[in-house]
mmCIF file with all atom_site columns, C-alpha atoms in Angstrom:
data_model
loop_
_atom_site.group_PDB
_atom_site.id
_atom_site.type_symbol
_atom_site.label_atom_id
_atom_site.label_alt_id
_atom_site.label_comp_id
_atom_site.label_asym_id
_atom_site.label_entity_id
_atom_site.label_seq_id
_atom_site.pdbx_PDB_ins_code
_atom_site.Cartn_x
_atom_site.Cartn_y
_atom_site.Cartn_z
_atom_site.occupancy
_atom_site.B_iso_or_equiv
_atom_site.pdbx_formal_charge
_atom_site.auth_seq_id
_atom_site.auth_comp_id
_atom_site.auth_asym_id
_atom_site.auth_atom_id
_atom_site.pdbx_PDB_model_num
ATOM 1   C CA . MET W 1 1   ? 152.691 130.522 89.694  1.00 68.00 ? 84  MET W CA 1
ATOM 2   C CA . VAL W 1 2   ? 151.235 128.318 86.599  1.00 73.00 ? 85  VAL W CA 1
ATOM 3   C CA . ILE W 1 3   ? 148.013 127.297 86.365  1.00 75.00 ? 86  ILE W CA 1
ATOM 4   C CA . ASP W 1 4   ? 147.405 123.571 85.782  1.00 78.00 ? 87  ASP W CA 1
ATOM 5   C CA . PRO W 1 5   ? 144.595 123.434 83.670  1.00 78.00 ? 88  PRO W CA 1
ATOM 6   C CA . ILE W 1 6   ? 144.507 119.904 83.714  1.00 77.00 ? 89  ILE W CA 1
ATOM 7   C CA . THR W 1 7   ? 143.925 120.139 87.496  1.00 76.00 ? 90  THR W CA 1
ATOM 8   C CA . LEU W 1 8   ? 141.881 122.483 87.887  1.00 73.00 ? 91  LEU W CA 1
ATOM 9   C CA . GLY W 1 9   ? 139.583 121.022 85.416  1.00 81.00 ? 92  GLY W CA 1
ATOM 10  C CA . LYS W 1 10  ? 139.433 117.692 87.947  1.00 78.00 ? 93  LYS W CA 1
ATOM 11  C CA . ALA W 1 11  ? 138.751 119.665 90.650  1.00 75.00 ? 94  ALA W CA 1
ATOM 12  C CA . ILE W 1 12  ? 135.664 121.654 88.754  1.00 75.00 ? 95  ILE W CA 1
ATOM 13  C CA . ALA W 1 13  ? 133.916 117.996 88.033  1.00 80.00 ? 96  ALA W CA 1
ATOM 14  C CA . GLN W 1 14  ? 134.545 116.939 91.055  1.00 76.00 ? 97  GLN W CA 1
ATOM 15  C CA . ARG W 1 15  ? 132.692 119.803 92.453  1.00 73.00 ? 98  ARG W CA 1
ATOM 16  C CA . ALA W 1 16  ? 129.959 119.536 89.681  1.00 71.00 ? 99  ALA W CA 1
ATOM 17  C CA . ASP W 1 17  ? 129.663 116.306 90.455  1.00 68.00 ? 100 ASP W CA 1
ATOM 18  C CA . ALA W 1 18  ? 129.140 116.824 94.351  1.00 67.00 ? 101 ALA W CA 1
ATOM 19  C CA . LEU W 1 19  ? 126.961 119.737 93.369  1.00 66.00 ? 102 LEU W CA 1
ATOM 20  C CA . ASP W 1 20  ? 124.550 117.494 90.997  1.00 67.00 ? 103 ASP W CA 1
ATOM 21  C CA . ARG W 1 21  ? 123.959 114.569 94.076  1.00 67.00 ? 104 ARG W CA 1
ATOM 22  C CA . HIS W 1 22  ? 123.412 117.237 96.468  1.00 68.00 ? 105 HIS W CA 1
ATOM 23  C CA . ALA W 1 23  ? 120.833 119.305 94.012  1.00 68.00 ? 106 ALA W CA 1
ATOM 24  C CA . GLU W 1 24  ? 119.406 115.668 93.813  1.00 75.00 ? 107 GLU W CA 1
ATOM 25  C CA . ASP W 1 25  ? 118.881 114.595 97.456  1.00 81.00 ? 108 ASP W CA 1
ATOM 26  C CA . ILE W 1 26  ? 117.031 118.011 98.150  1.00 84.00 ? 109 ILE W CA 1
ATOM 27  C CA . LEU W 1 27  ? 114.046 116.763 95.876  1.00 90.00 ? 110 LEU W CA 1
ATOM 28  C CA . TYR W 1 28  ? 111.673 114.442 97.330  1.00 95.00 ? 111 TYR W CA 1
ATOM 29  C CA . PRO W 1 29  ? 109.372 112.654 95.032  1.00 96.00 ? 112 PRO W CA 1
ATOM 30  C CA . ILE W 1 30  ? 106.241 111.228 96.460  1.00 98.00 ? 113 ILE W CA 1
ATOM 31  C CA . ILE W 1 31  ? 104.561 109.108 94.485  1.00 98.00 ? 114 ILE W CA 1
ATOM 32  C CA . LEU W 1 32  ? 100.838 109.024 94.728  1.00 97.00 ? 115 LEU W CA 1
ATOM 33  C CA . GLY W 1 33  ? 97.996  107.033 92.549  1.00 94.00 ? 116 GLY W CA 1
ATOM 34  C CA . CYS W 1 34  ? 95.426  104.196 93.264  1.00 92.00 ? 117 CYS W CA 1
ATOM 35  C CA . TYR W 1 35  ? 96.020  102.707 96.117  1.00 91.00 ? 118 TYR W CA 1
ATOM 36  C CA . GLY W 1 36  ? 94.519  99.701  96.328  1.00 86.00 ? 119 GLY W CA 1
ATOM 37  C CA . ASN W 1 37  ? 94.205  98.456  93.364  1.00 88.00 ? 120 ASN W CA 1
ATOM 38  C CA . GLU W 1 38  ? 96.571  95.527  92.675  1.00 90.00 ? 121 GLU W CA 1
ATOM 39  C CA . GLU W 1 39  ? 97.553  96.805  89.025  1.00 91.00 ? 122 GLU W CA 1
ATOM 40  C CA . SER W 1 40  ? 98.202  100.026 90.147  1.00 92.00 ? 123 SER W CA 1
ATOM 41  C CA . GLU W 1 41  ? 100.277 99.838  93.141  1.00 94.00 ? 124 GLU W CA 1
ATOM 42  C CA . ASN W 1 42  ? 102.398 97.743  90.899  1.00 96.00 ? 125 ASN W CA 1
ATOM 43  C CA . ASP W 1 43  ? 102.917 100.107 88.822  1.00 96.00 ? 126 ASP W CA 1
ATOM 44  C CA . LEU W 1 44  ? 103.923 102.951 91.337  1.00 97.00 ? 127 LEU W CA 1
ATOM 45  C CA . HIS W 1 45  ? 106.725 100.755 92.937  1.00 97.00 ? 128 HIS W CA 1
ATOM 46  C CA . ALA W 1 46  ? 108.114 100.741 89.340  1.00 97.00 ? 129 ALA W CA 1
ATOM 47  C CA . LEU W 1 47  ? 108.065 104.144 89.543  1.00 97.00 ? 130 LEU W CA 1
ATOM 48  C CA . LYS W 1 48  ? 110.082 104.601 92.120  1.00 97.00 ? 131 LYS W CA 1
ATOM 49  C CA . GLN W 1 49  ? 112.213 101.981 90.932  1.00 97.00 ? 132 GLN W CA 1
ATOM 50  C CA . SER W 1 50  ? 112.958 104.552 88.015  1.00 96.00 ? 133 SER W CA 1
ATOM 51  C CA . CYS W 1 51  ? 113.337 107.358 90.458  1.00 96.00 ? 134 CYS W CA 1
ATOM 52  C CA . HIS W 1 52  ? 115.872 105.641 92.475  1.00 96.00 ? 135 HIS W CA 1
ATOM 53  C CA . ASN W 1 53  ? 117.670 104.180 89.590  1.00 95.00 ? 136 ASN W CA 1
ATOM 54  C CA . SER W 1 54  ? 118.307 107.559 87.842  1.00 92.00 ? 137 SER W CA 1
ATOM 55  C CA . GLY W 1 55  ? 119.373 109.023 91.418  1.00 90.00 ? 138 GLY W CA 1
ATOM 56  C CA . PHE W 1 56  ? 116.617 110.065 92.868  1.00 92.00 ? 139 PHE W CA 1
ATOM 57  C CA . THR W 1 57  ? 116.612 108.601 96.124  1.00 93.00 ? 140 THR W CA 1
ATOM 58  C CA . ASN W 1 58  ? 114.327 110.165 98.246  1.00 95.00 ? 141 ASN W CA 1
ATOM 59  C CA . ALA W 1 59  ? 111.268 109.183 96.069  1.00 97.00 ? 142 ALA W CA 1
ATOM 60  C CA . ILE W 1 60  ? 108.802 107.283 97.949  1.00 97.00 ? 143 ILE W CA 1
ATOM 61  C CA . LEU W 1 61  ? 105.365 105.296 98.332  1.00 98.00 ? 144 LEU W CA 1
ATOM 62  C CA . LEU W 1 62  ? 102.835 106.434 100.854 1.00 95.00 ? 145 LEU W CA 1
ATOM 63  C CA . LYS W 1 63  ? 102.462 102.755 101.584 1.00 93.00 ? 146 LYS W CA 1
ATOM 64  C CA . ASP W 1 64  ? 106.172 102.648 103.006 1.00 94.00 ? 147 ASP W CA 1
ATOM 65  C CA . ILE W 1 65  ? 105.344 104.748 105.521 1.00 91.00 ? 148 ILE W CA 1
ATOM 66  C CA . PRO W 1 66  ? 103.721 102.405 108.479 1.00 87.00 ? 149 PRO W CA 1
ATOM 67  C CA . ASP W 1 67  ? 101.015 103.443 110.395 1.00 80.00 ? 150 ASP W CA 1
ATOM 68  C CA . PRO W 1 68  ? 102.227 103.896 113.708 1.00 74.00 ? 151 PRO W CA 1
ATOM 69  C CA . GLN W 1 69  ? 98.877  102.453 115.464 1.00 71.00 ? 152 GLN W CA 1
ATOM 70  C CA . GLN W 1 70  ? 97.904  98.874  113.843 1.00 64.00 ? 153 GLN W CA 1
ATOM 71  C CA . PRO W 1 71  ? 95.435  97.761  113.268 1.00 68.00 ? 154 PRO W CA 1
ATOM 72  C CA . GLN W 1 72  ? 94.156  101.838 112.726 1.00 71.00 ? 155 GLN W CA 1
ATOM 73  C CA . THR W 1 73  ? 95.397  103.211 109.819 1.00 81.00 ? 156 THR W CA 1
ATOM 74  C CA . ILE W 1 74  ? 95.353  106.884 108.176 1.00 88.00 ? 157 ILE W CA 1
ATOM 75  C CA . ASP W 1 75  ? 93.830  107.688 105.405 1.00 92.00 ? 158 ASP W CA 1
ATOM 76  C CA . TYR W 1 76  ? 95.955  108.124 102.355 1.00 94.00 ? 159 TYR W CA 1
ATOM 77  C CA . ASN W 1 77  ? 95.219  111.732 101.928 1.00 94.00 ? 160 ASN W CA 1
ATOM 78  C CA . ILE W 1 78  ? 95.659  112.869 105.379 1.00 94.00 ? 161 ILE W CA 1
ATOM 79  C CA . LYS W 1 79  ? 99.154  110.659 105.592 1.00 94.00 ? 162 LYS W CA 1
ATOM 80  C CA . PHE W 1 80  ? 99.826  112.978 102.020 1.00 96.00 ? 163 PHE W CA 1
ATOM 81  C CA . LYS W 1 81  ? 98.626  115.751 104.363 1.00 96.00 ? 164 LYS W CA 1
ATOM 82  C CA . LEU W 1 82  ? 100.691 115.125 107.206 1.00 95.00 ? 165 LEU W CA 1
ATOM 83  C CA . LEU W 1 83  ? 103.873 114.033 105.191 1.00 96.00 ? 166 LEU W CA 1
ATOM 84  C CA . ILE W 1 84  ? 103.974 117.303 103.568 1.00 96.00 ? 167 ILE W CA 1
ATOM 85  C CA . LYS W 1 85  ? 104.265 119.226 106.432 1.00 96.00 ? 168 LYS W CA 1
ATOM 86  C CA . GLU W 1 86  ? 106.698 116.636 108.502 1.00 94.00 ? 169 GLU W CA 1
ATOM 87  C CA . TYR W 1 87  ? 109.456 117.719 105.316 1.00 95.00 ? 170 TYR W CA 1
ATOM 88  C CA . LYS W 1 88  ? 108.455 121.615 105.831 1.00 93.00 ? 171 LYS W CA 1
ATOM 89  C CA . GLU W 1 89  ? 108.683 122.127 109.030 1.00 92.00 ? 172 GLU W CA 1
ATOM 90  C CA . ASP W 1 90  ? 112.149 119.951 109.570 1.00 89.00 ? 173 ASP W CA 1
ATOM 91  C CA . PRO W 1 91  ? 114.491 122.835 110.450 1.00 86.00 ? 174 PRO W CA 1
ATOM 92  C CA . THR W 1 92  ? 117.539 119.971 109.808 1.00 80.00 ? 175 THR W CA 1
ATOM 93  C CA . LYS W 1 93  ? 116.809 119.325 105.909 1.00 80.00 ? 176 LYS W CA 1
ATOM 94  C CA . ARG W 1 94  ? 116.258 121.340 102.692 1.00 82.00 ? 177 ARG W CA 1
ATOM 95  C CA . ARG W 1 95  ? 113.587 119.788 101.097 1.00 89.00 ? 178 ARG W CA 1
ATOM 96  C CA . ILE W 1 96  ? 111.968 120.598 97.709  1.00 89.00 ? 179 ILE W CA 1
ATOM 97  C CA . ILE W 1 97  ? 108.876 118.496 97.509  1.00 95.00 ? 180 ILE W CA 1
ATOM 98  C CA . CYS W 1 98  ? 107.557 117.072 94.058  1.00 96.00 ? 181 CYS W CA 1
ATOM 99  C CA . PRO W 1 99  ? 104.278 115.169 94.103  1.00 97.00 ? 182 PRO W CA 1
ATOM 100 C CA . ILE W 1 100 ? 103.965 112.587 90.885  1.00 98.00 ? 183 ILE W CA 1
ATOM 101 C CA . ILE W 1 101 ? 100.418 111.317 90.353  1.00 97.00 ? 184 ILE W CA 1
ATOM 102 C CA . TYR W 1 102 ? 99.983  108.221 88.242  1.00 96.00 ? 185 TYR W CA 1
ATOM 103 C CA . ILE W 1 103 ? 96.640  108.242 87.682  1.00 94.00 ? 186 ILE W CA 1
ATOM 104 C CA . HIS W 1 104 ? 95.811  104.557 86.087  1.00 91.00 ? 187 HIS W CA 1
ATOM 105 C CA . ASP W 1 105 ? 92.812  103.354 84.128  1.00 87.00 ? 188 ASP W CA 1
ATOM 106 C CA . ALA W 1 106 ? 91.454  101.581 87.270  1.00 84.00 ? 189 ALA W CA 1
ATOM 107 C CA . ILE W 1 107 ? 89.864  105.074 88.486  1.00 85.00 ? 190 ILE W CA 1
ATOM 108 C CA . ASN W 1 108 ? 87.736  104.380 85.026  1.00 82.00 ? 191 ASN W CA 1
ATOM 109 C CA . LYS W 1 109 ? 85.969  101.123 87.106  1.00 81.00 ? 192 LYS W CA 1
ATOM 110 C CA . GLY W 1 110 ? 85.408  103.384 89.718  1.00 75.00 ? 193 GLY W CA 1
ATOM 111 C CA . LYS W 1 111 ? 88.962  102.803 91.846  1.00 75.00 ? 194 LYS W CA 1
ATOM 112 C CA . GLY W 1 112 ? 90.338  105.535 93.298  1.00 82.00 ? 195 GLY W CA 1
ATOM 113 C CA . LYS W 1 113 ? 88.883  108.676 91.257  1.00 84.00 ? 196 LYS W CA 1
ATOM 114 C CA . GLY W 1 114 ? 87.856  109.468 94.709  1.00 89.00 ? 197 GLY W CA 1
ATOM 115 C CA . LEU W 1 115 ? 91.510  108.975 96.350  1.00 92.00 ? 198 LEU W CA 1
ATOM 116 C CA . ILE W 1 116 ? 93.162  111.031 93.660  1.00 92.00 ? 199 ILE W CA 1
ATOM 117 C CA . SER W 1 117 ? 90.556  113.696 93.640  1.00 91.00 ? 200 SER W CA 1
ATOM 118 C CA . GLU W 1 118 ? 91.484  113.981 97.250  1.00 94.00 ? 201 GLU W CA 1
ATOM 119 C CA . PHE W 1 119 ? 95.190  114.086 96.900  1.00 95.00 ? 202 PHE W CA 1
ATOM 120 C CA . PHE W 1 120 ? 94.595  116.987 94.104  1.00 94.00 ? 203 PHE W CA 1
ATOM 121 C CA . ASP W 1 121 ? 92.488  118.642 96.846  1.00 94.00 ? 204 ASP W CA 1
ATOM 122 C CA . VAL W 1 122 ? 95.949  118.344 99.404  1.00 95.00 ? 205 VAL W CA 1
ATOM 123 C CA . ILE W 1 123 ? 98.166  119.812 96.755  1.00 95.00 ? 206 ILE W CA 1
ATOM 124 C CA . THR W 1 124 ? 95.640  122.830 96.229  1.00 92.00 ? 207 THR W CA 1
ATOM 125 C CA . TYR W 1 125 ? 96.215  123.284 100.309 1.00 93.00 ? 208 TYR W CA 1
ATOM 126 C CA . PHE W 1 126 ? 100.305 123.960 99.383  1.00 94.00 ? 209 PHE W CA 1
ATOM 127 C CA . PRO W 1 127 ? 100.156 126.516 96.334  1.00 90.00 ? 210 PRO W CA 1
ATOM 128 C CA . GLU W 1 128 ? 104.095 126.187 96.084  1.00 90.00 ? 211 GLU W CA 1
ATOM 129 C CA . LEU W 1 129 ? 103.659 122.161 95.220  1.00 93.00 ? 212 LEU W CA 1
ATOM 130 C CA . ARG W 1 130 ? 101.952 123.328 92.317  1.00 90.00 ? 213 ARG W CA 1
ATOM 131 C CA . GLU W 1 131 ? 105.012 124.233 90.289  1.00 90.00 ? 214 GLU W CA 1
ATOM 132 C CA . PHE W 1 132 ? 106.338 120.641 90.959  1.00 93.00 ? 215 PHE W CA 1
ATOM 133 C CA . THR W 1 133 ? 103.429 118.386 90.605  1.00 96.00 ? 216 THR W CA 1
ATOM 134 C CA . VAL W 1 134 ? 103.603 116.003 87.801  1.00 97.00 ? 217 VAL W CA 1
ATOM 135 C CA . VAL W 1 135 ? 100.941 114.048 86.441  1.00 96.00 ? 218 VAL W CA 1
ATOM 136 C CA . LEU W 1 136 ? 100.970 111.146 84.251  1.00 97.00 ? 219 LEU W CA 1
ATOM 137 C CA . LYS W 1 137 ? 97.958  109.966 82.981  1.00 95.00 ? 220 LYS W CA 1
ATOM 138 C CA . HIS W 1 138 ? 96.758  107.349 81.244  1.00 93.00 ? 221 HIS W CA 1
ATOM 139 C CA . THR W 1 139 ? 94.594  108.752 77.629  1.00 91.00 ? 222 THR W CA 1
ATOM 140 C CA . THR W 1 140 ? 91.831  106.897 78.824  1.00 89.00 ? 223 THR W CA 1
ATOM 141 C CA . ILE W 1 141 ? 91.162  107.924 81.772  1.00 86.00 ? 224 ILE W CA 1
ATOM 142 C CA . ASP W 1 142 ? 88.013  109.731 82.688  1.00 78.00 ? 225 ASP W CA 1
ATOM 143 C CA . PHE W 1 143 ? 87.765  114.001 82.864  1.00 76.00 ? 226 PHE W CA 1
ATOM 144 C CA . ILE W 1 144 ? 88.933  114.746 86.689  1.00 81.00 ? 227 ILE W CA 1
ATOM 145 C CA . GLU W 1 145 ? 88.104  118.498 87.059  1.00 82.00 ? 228 GLU W CA 1
ATOM 146 C CA . GLN W 1 146 ? 91.364  118.879 89.309  1.00 86.00 ? 229 GLN W CA 1
ATOM 147 C CA . LEU W 1 147 ? 93.596  118.471 86.532  1.00 88.00 ? 230 LEU W CA 1
ATOM 148 C CA . ASN W 1 148 ? 92.954  121.935 85.697  1.00 86.00 ? 231 ASN W CA 1
ATOM 149 C CA . TYR W 1 149 ? 94.954  123.050 88.863  1.00 88.00 ? 232 TYR W CA 1
ATOM 150 C CA . VAL W 1 150 ? 98.327  121.536 87.491  1.00 91.00 ? 233 VAL W CA 1
ATOM 151 C CA . HIS W 1 151 ? 100.777 123.576 85.176  1.00 90.00 ? 234 HIS W CA 1
ATOM 152 C CA . PRO W 1 152 ? 99.770  121.604 81.454  1.00 91.00 ? 235 PRO W CA 1
ATOM 153 C CA . GLN W 1 153 ? 103.513 121.336 80.831  1.00 93.00 ? 236 GLN W CA 1
ATOM 154 C CA . ASN W 1 154 ? 103.586 118.971 84.046  1.00 94.00 ? 237 ASN W CA 1
ATOM 155 C CA . VAL W 1 155 ? 100.941 116.740 82.883  1.00 95.00 ? 238 VAL W CA 1
ATOM 156 C CA . TYR W 1 156 ? 101.681 114.099 80.532  1.00 96.00 ? 239 TYR W CA 1
ATOM 157 C CA . HIS W 1 157 ? 99.057  111.997 78.422  1.00 95.00 ? 240 HIS W CA 1
ATOM 158 C CA . ILE W 1 158 ? 100.811 108.358 78.295  1.00 96.00 ? 241 ILE W CA 1
ATOM 159 C CA . ILE W 1 159 ? 99.556  104.726 76.834  1.00 95.00 ? 242 ILE W CA 1
ATOM 160 C CA . SER W 1 160 ? 101.462 102.830 79.099  1.00 94.00 ? 243 SER W CA 1
ATOM 161 C CA . LEU W 1 161 ? 103.550 102.571 82.524  1.00 95.00 ? 244 LEU W CA 1
ATOM 162 C CA . LYS W 1 162 ? 106.990 102.600 79.970  1.00 95.00 ? 245 LYS W CA 1
ATOM 163 C CA . GLU W 1 163 ? 105.958 106.089 78.393  1.00 96.00 ? 246 GLU W CA 1
ATOM 164 C CA . GLY W 1 164 ? 105.804 107.229 81.415  1.00 96.00 ? 247 GLY W CA 1
ATOM 165 C CA . MET W 1 165 ? 108.978 106.276 83.019  1.00 95.00 ? 248 MET W CA 1
ATOM 166 C CA . GLY W 1 166 ? 110.106 107.935 79.205  1.00 96.00 ? 249 GLY W CA 1
ATOM 167 C CA . TYR W 1 167 ? 108.781 111.458 80.442  1.00 96.00 ? 250 TYR W CA 1
ATOM 168 C CA . LEU W 1 168 ? 108.995 111.120 84.630  1.00 96.00 ? 251 LEU W CA 1
ATOM 169 C CA . VAL W 1 169 ? 112.474 110.756 84.844  1.00 93.00 ? 252 VAL W CA 1
ATOM 170 C CA . PRO W 1 170 ? 113.840 113.356 82.023  1.00 94.00 ? 253 PRO W CA 1
ATOM 171 C CA . HIS W 1 171 ? 111.093 115.651 84.094  1.00 94.00 ? 254 HIS W CA 1
ATOM 172 C CA . LEU W 1 172 ? 112.570 115.536 86.989  1.00 92.00 ? 255 LEU W CA 1
ATOM 173 C CA . LYS W 1 173 ? 116.283 116.094 85.596  1.00 89.00 ? 256 LYS W CA 1
ATOM 174 C CA . GLY W 1 174 ? 114.599 119.422 84.404  1.00 88.00 ? 257 GLY W CA 1
ATOM 175 C CA . HIS W 1 175 ? 114.246 120.641 88.169  1.00 80.00 ? 258 HIS W CA 1
ATOM 176 C CA . MET W 1 176 ? 118.286 120.036 88.465  1.00 79.00 ? 259 MET W CA 1
ATOM 177 C CA . GLY W 1 177 ? 119.065 124.159 87.207  1.00 78.00 ? 260 GLY W CA 1
ATOM 178 C CA . PHE W 1 178 ? 116.275 125.572 89.786  1.00 73.00 ? 261 PHE W CA 1
ATOM 179 C CA . LEU W 1 179 ? 117.832 123.142 92.477  1.00 75.00 ? 262 LEU W CA 1
ATOM 180 C CA . LYS W 1 180 ? 121.347 124.030 91.749  1.00 75.00 ? 263 LYS W CA 1
ATOM 181 C CA . GLN W 1 181 ? 120.865 127.310 91.815  1.00 77.00 ? 264 GLN W CA 1
ATOM 182 C CA . THR W 1 182 ? 118.519 127.400 94.880  1.00 70.00 ? 265 THR W CA 1
ATOM 183 C CA . LEU W 1 183 ? 121.913 125.245 96.383  1.00 71.00 ? 266 LEU W CA 1
ATOM 184 C CA . TRP W 1 184 ? 123.859 128.267 95.397  1.00 67.00 ? 267 TRP W CA 1
ATOM 185 C CA . GLN W 1 185 ? 121.682 130.768 97.057  1.00 62.00 ? 268 GLN W CA 1
ATOM 186 C CA . THR W 1 186 ? 121.648 129.232 100.050 1.00 55.00 ? 269 THR W CA 1
ATOM 187 C CA . GLU W 1 187 ? 125.444 128.765 100.939 1.00 52.00 ? 270 GLU W CA 1
ATOM 188 C CA . SER W 1 188 ? 125.483 132.135 99.547  1.00 44.00 ? 271 SER W CA 1
ATOM 189 C CA . LEU W 1 189 ? 123.112 133.498 102.452 1.00 39.00 ? 272 LEU W CA 1
ATOM 190 C CA . LYS W 1 190 ? 124.798 130.948 105.088 1.00 47.00 ? 273 LYS W CA 1
ATOM 191 C CA . ARG W 1 191 ? 128.291 132.764 103.858 1.00 46.00 ? 274 ARG W CA 1
ATOM 192 C CA . LYS W 1 192 ? 127.183 136.381 104.156 1.00 45.00 ? 275 LYS W CA 1
ATOM 193 C CA . ASN W 1 193 ? 125.720 135.546 107.742 1.00 47.00 ? 276 ASN W CA 1
ATOM 194 C CA . THR W 1 194 ? 129.256 133.566 109.099 1.00 45.00 ? 277 THR W CA 1
ATOM 195 C CA . HIS W 1 195 ? 131.371 136.910 107.622 1.00 44.00 ? 278 HIS W CA 1
ATOM 196 C CA . ASN W 1 196 ? 128.555 139.071 109.633 1.00 48.00 ? 279 ASN W CA 1
ATOM 197 C CA . THR W 1 197 ? 129.067 137.444 112.826 1.00 45.00 ? 280 THR W CA 1
ATOM 198 C CA . THR W 1 198 ? 132.871 137.034 112.628 1.00 41.00 ? 281 THR W CA 1
ATOM 199 C CA . ASN W 1 199 ? 133.644 140.277 110.552 1.00 42.00 ? 282 ASN W CA 1
ATOM 200 C CA . GLU W 1 200 ? 135.500 138.854 108.404 1.00 39.00 ? 283 GLU W CA 1
ATOM 201 C CA . VAL W 1 201 ? 137.141 140.275 105.506 1.00 33.00 ? 284 VAL W CA 1
ATOM 202 C CA . THR W 1 202 ? 136.961 138.137 102.263 1.00 30.00 ? 285 THR W CA 1
ATOM 203 C CA . SER W 1 203 ? 138.186 138.962 98.737  1.00 26.00 ? 286 SER W CA 1
ATOM 204 C CA . CYS W 1 204 ? 136.866 136.840 95.330  1.00 25.00 ? 287 CYS W CA 1
#
């Protein structure tokens, strides 16, 4: 049998493309910030759209999720915590949760600083999220103690929303290698379990 490199190359390219899409599909960015401040919320929507445009279509704002019992509302920090638990406990879907905290300079006027601190407190409740937490912080922001909990390489000091977008998308794409490896390991375990169940013998 003669190997056709062109046909083989096309097949591999298709598999690579499918793997990329699958890797993007298991990343779940949750975009957090100074909810209640119009300028900040406009920026949060822009960040979500930037994620969607780059293939990370699972990016979501807490405001996208309606409260089930209007007019009663759920505090944002509680909604954030419950969303994480919902993602983690869903047995039908593999998810890598990626909190994105955008700190607008509105907090220097007392708008949202407490909420930002509460979001950090929730993240400390789920230590596995520390590796995937991203902070986009305006350079004029007052000191926030909980920033010390986040990996320094995951904290970006920005002067504009545009600069923040320029950091965020490459950062998310930087997870692709890990996500692909996670998918490979998952598929290997599935194959192993299937083989053990059916007593099939295969060769590589």
